[in-house]
Amino acid sequence: MSQGTIYLVLASPRSSLFKDLIEYYGLDIKISDTSDPEFAKTFPLKRTPSFKGPDFILHEALAIFVYITSLIPQNHGLYGSSNLDYAQTIKWLSFTGSEIISGLVQALYPLIGNLPYSKDGVDQALKDLESYIAVYETQLKQTKYLVGDKITLADLFAVQSIRWGLQYIWDVNWLKQHPLIDAWFKDVTQHPIIVKSLGDFKPLQKALPNAPPKGN
Ligand SMILES: N[C@@H](CCC(=O)N[C@@H](CS)C(=O)NCC(=O)O)C(=O)O
């Protein structure tokens, strides 16, 4: 019996890892998108990711990660190997899904016309993002990965948002200024679960300037 349907916007850093997990572990979950009429009917807020199980629904990326990874039979180590590792993994998933992705939205959307533009607003959002990225960096000075010496779901999810940033507001020069993030990103994106989608990723040579969107 099908394990459910997940609704994703694949370009989004909150959605992209779900497809890789489902395919890598061969889960019987249908991948659908926001054009599916069932999506708007079942999830009136129309936010992704959203999941429809056999007799329940879930929204919130964090909850969907916990549920979907519970369907993977083998001891996959995606949350590390102790209760504390589990808590740390959840901490990083939450931090990435809230602070980092919301920060990226605040910096990027005004540049592409999805939010009203103000130069100061974008500068502030970029500054806020630097302080969030510094939280990853502080951890990566202490441990090879976000939760100790092995890659967990925390890293696999976090690099989705770095990838999104590197398609718009950060570039090769930004990576040079963040050597720990650069090395960690290159390493994590070779992990077997995500290498197919991110292994060949190339960051922008030149990020979008802090300027009103073209056409305005
Ligand atoms: N708190 C939710 C946020 C979900 C969310 O805002 N998703 C974005 C895409 S990344 C979305 O669907 N935006 C469309 C909208 O808000 O209408 C979660 O963690 O999953």
Coordinates of C-alpha atoms and ligand atoms in Angstrom, one line a residue:
M1 CA 0.0 0.0 0.0
S2 CA 1.3 3.5 -0.8
Q3 CA 2.8 5.3 2.1
G4 CA 1.3 8.6 1.0
T5 CA 1.8 11.6 -1.2
I6 CA 4.2 14.5 -0.6
Y7 CA 3.6 17.9 -2.2
L8 CA 6.8 19.7 -3.0
V9 CA 8.2 22.7 -4.9
L10 CA 11.5 21.1 -5.9
A11 CA 13.5 24.3 -6.3
S12 CA 12.7 25.3 -2.7
P13 CA 15.3 24.5 0.0
R14 CA 12.5 23.2 2.3
S15 CA 11.4 20.7 -0.4
S16 CA 14.4 19.5 -2.3
L17 CA 15.8 17.0 0.2
F18 CA 12.5 15.1 0.5
K19 CA 12.7 13.9 -3.1
D20 CA 16.3 12.7 -2.6
L21 CA 15.4 10.8 0.6
I22 CA 12.4 9.1 -1.0
E23 CA 14.3 8.0 -4.1
Y24 CA 17.4 7.0 -2.2
Y25 CA 15.6 4.8 0.3
G26 CA 13.0 3.6 -2.3
L27 CA 10.0 4.8 -0.2
D28 CA 6.6 4.2 -1.7
I29 CA 5.6 7.9 -1.5
K30 CA 4.2 9.7 -4.5
I31 CA 5.9 13.0 -5.2
S32 CA 3.4 15.6 -6.4
D33 CA 3.4 19.4 -6.6
T34 CA 1.2 22.4 -6.0
S35 CA -0.7 22.0 -9.3
D36 CA -2.3 18.8 -8.0
P37 CA -6.0 19.7 -7.2
E38 CA -5.8 17.5 -4.1
F39 CA -3.1 19.9 -2.7
A40 CA -5.2 23.0 -2.4
K41 CA -8.2 20.9 -1.2
T42 CA -6.2 19.2 1.6
F43 CA -3.9 22.1 2.6
P44 CA -5.8 25.4 2.5
L45 CA -2.6 27.4 3.4
K46 CA -1.0 25.9 0.2
R47 CA 2.5 25.7 1.8
T48 CA 5.1 23.2 0.9
P49 CA 6.2 20.6 1.9
S50 CA 2.9 19.0 2.8
F51 CA 2.3 15.3 3.3
K52 CA -0.9 13.2 3.0
G53 CA -0.7 9.8 4.6
P54 CA -3.2 7.0 4.5
D55 CA -5.5 8.5 7.1
F56 CA -3.7 11.7 8.3
I57 CA -2.0 14.8 7.0
L58 CA 1.2 16.6 8.1
H59 CA 2.5 20.0 7.4
E60 CA 5.8 21.6 8.6
A61 CA 9.0 20.3 7.1
L62 CA 10.4 19.2 10.5
A63 CA 7.4 17.0 11.2
I64 CA 7.4 15.5 7.7
F65 CA 11.2 14.7 8.1
V66 CA 10.5 12.9 11.4
Y67 CA 7.6 10.9 9.9
I68 CA 9.2 10.0 6.6
T69 CA 12.5 8.9 8.1
S70 CA 10.6 6.7 10.5
L71 CA 9.6 4.7 7.4
I72 CA 13.2 3.8 6.5
P73 CA 13.7 0.3 7.9
Q74 CA 17.5 0.1 8.4
N75 CA 19.4 2.0 11.2
H76 CA 20.3 4.9 8.9
G77 CA 22.0 7.2 11.4
L78 CA 20.3 10.2 10.0
Y79 CA 19.8 11.6 13.5
G80 CA 23.2 10.5 14.8
S81 CA 23.6 7.8 17.4
S82 CA 22.3 9.1 20.8
N83 CA 19.4 11.0 22.3
L84 CA 21.5 14.1 22.4
D85 CA 22.4 13.7 18.7
Y86 CA 18.7 13.4 18.0
A87 CA 18.0 16.6 19.8
Q88 CA 20.9 18.4 18.1
T89 CA 19.7 17.2 14.7
I90 CA 16.2 18.5 15.4
K91 CA 17.8 21.8 16.6
W92 CA 19.6 22.3 13.3
L93 CA 16.7 21.3 11.2
S94 CA 14.6 23.9 13.0
F95 CA 17.3 26.5 12.8
T96 CA 17.7 26.0 9.0
G97 CA 14.0 25.9 8.3
S98 CA 13.3 29.0 10.3
E99 CA 16.2 31.4 10.7
I100 CA 18.3 30.5 7.6
I101 CA 15.5 30.0 5.0
S102 CA 13.4 32.9 6.3
G103 CA 16.6 35.1 6.2
L104 CA 17.2 34.0 2.6
V105 CA 13.6 34.9 1.7
Q106 CA 14.0 38.4 3.3
A107 CA 17.2 39.0 1.3
L108 CA 16.2 37.5 -2.0
Y109 CA 12.5 38.1 -2.5
P110 CA 12.8 42.0 -2.7
L111 CA 15.5 41.5 -5.4
I112 CA 13.3 39.4 -7.6
G113 CA 10.0 41.3 -7.1
N114 CA 8.4 38.8 -4.7
L115 CA 8.5 41.4 -1.8
P116 CA 8.7 45.2 -1.8
Y117 CA 12.3 46.3 -2.4
S118 CA 14.3 48.6 -0.1
K119 CA 18.1 48.8 -0.2
D120 CA 18.3 49.0 3.6
G121 CA 15.9 46.1 4.1
V122 CA 18.1 43.9 1.8
D123 CA 21.3 45.0 3.5
Q124 CA 19.8 44.3 6.9
A125 CA 18.6 40.8 5.8
L126 CA 22.1 40.0 4.4
K127 CA 23.6 41.1 7.7
D128 CA 21.2 39.0 9.7
L129 CA 22.0 36.0 7.4
E130 CA 25.7 36.5 8.2
S131 CA 25.0 36.2 11.9
Y132 CA 23.0 33.0 11.3
I133 CA 25.8 31.5 9.1
A134 CA 28.2 32.3 11.9
V135 CA 26.2 29.9 14.1
Y136 CA 27.0 27.1 11.6
E137 CA 30.6 28.2 11.5
T138 CA 31.0 28.2 15.2
Q139 CA 29.8 24.6 15.2
L140 CA 32.0 23.6 12.3
K141 CA 35.0 24.9 14.1
Q142 CA 34.3 22.3 16.9
T143 CA 33.0 19.3 14.9
K144 CA 33.4 18.1 11.4
Y145 CA 29.7 18.2 10.8
L146 CA 26.8 19.9 12.5
V147 CA 26.2 17.0 14.8
G148 CA 29.6 15.4 15.5
D149 CA 31.9 13.5 13.2
K150 CA 29.2 12.0 10.9
I151 CA 26.8 13.5 8.4
T152 CA 23.3 13.7 9.6
L153 CA 20.0 15.0 8.3
A154 CA 21.0 18.3 9.8
D155 CA 23.8 18.7 7.2
L156 CA 21.8 17.3 4.4
F157 CA 19.1 19.9 5.0
A158 CA 21.3 22.8 5.8
V159 CA 23.2 22.5 2.4
Q160 CA 19.9 22.8 0.6
S161 CA 19.6 26.4 1.9
I162 CA 23.3 27.1 1.2
R163 CA 22.7 25.9 -2.4
W164 CA 19.6 28.2 -2.7
G165 CA 21.7 31.2 -1.5
L166 CA 24.5 30.3 -3.9
Q167 CA 22.0 30.5 -6.8
Y168 CA 21.1 34.1 -6.1
I169 CA 22.6 36.2 -3.3
W170 CA 25.9 34.5 -2.5
D171 CA 28.7 33.6 -5.0
V172 CA 32.2 32.2 -5.3
N173 CA 33.6 35.2 -3.6
W174 CA 31.2 34.8 -0.6
L175 CA 32.5 31.1 -0.4
K176 CA 36.1 32.4 -0.3
Q177 CA 35.1 34.5 2.7
H178 CA 33.5 31.5 4.4
P179 CA 36.1 28.7 3.9
L180 CA 34.6 26.4 6.5
I181 CA 31.2 26.6 4.9
D182 CA 32.8 26.1 1.5
A183 CA 34.7 22.9 2.5
W184 CA 31.7 21.5 4.4
F185 CA 29.3 22.3 1.5
K186 CA 31.6 20.6 -1.0
D187 CA 32.0 17.5 1.3
V188 CA 28.3 17.1 2.3
T189 CA 27.0 17.5 -1.3
Q190 CA 29.0 14.3 -2.2
H191 CA 26.9 12.3 0.3
P192 CA 25.2 9.4 -1.5
I193 CA 21.7 10.6 -0.7
I194 CA 22.2 14.0 -2.4
V195 CA 25.1 13.5 -4.7
K196 CA 22.7 13.0 -7.7
S197 CA 21.1 16.4 -7.2
L198 CA 23.9 18.5 -5.7
G199 CA 27.2 16.7 -6.5
D200 CA 27.8 18.8 -9.6
F201 CA 26.4 22.1 -8.2
K202 CA 28.2 25.2 -9.4
P203 CA 27.8 28.4 -7.3
L204 CA 27.2 31.7 -9.0
Q205 CA 30.3 33.7 -10.2
K206 CA 28.5 36.9 -9.3
A207 CA 25.6 37.3 -6.9
L208 CA 22.6 39.5 -7.7
P209 CA 23.4 43.1 -6.8
N210 CA 21.4 44.9 -4.1
A211 CA 19.3 46.8 -6.6
P212 CA 15.6 46.9 -7.4
P213 CA 14.3 44.0 -9.5
K214 CA 14.6 44.5 -13.3
G215 CA 11.4 45.9 -14.8
N216 CA 10.7 48.1 -11.7
Ligands
LIG1 N1 6.6 26.5 8.6 C1 6.5 25.8 7.3 C2 6.8 26.8 6.2 C3 6.4 26.3 4.9 C4 6.6 27.4 3.8 O1 6.4 28.6 4.1 N2 6.8 27.0 2.6 C5 7.0 27.9 1.5 C6 7.9 27.3 0.5 S1 9.5 27.1 1.1 C7 5.7 28.1 0.8 O2 4.9 27.2 0.7 N3 5.4 29.3 0.4 C8 4.2 29.6 -0.3 C9 3.2 30.4 0.5 O3 3.5 30.8 1.6 O4 2.1 30.7 -0.1 C10 7.5 24.6 7.3 O5 8.5 24.7 8.1 O6 7.3 23.7 6.5

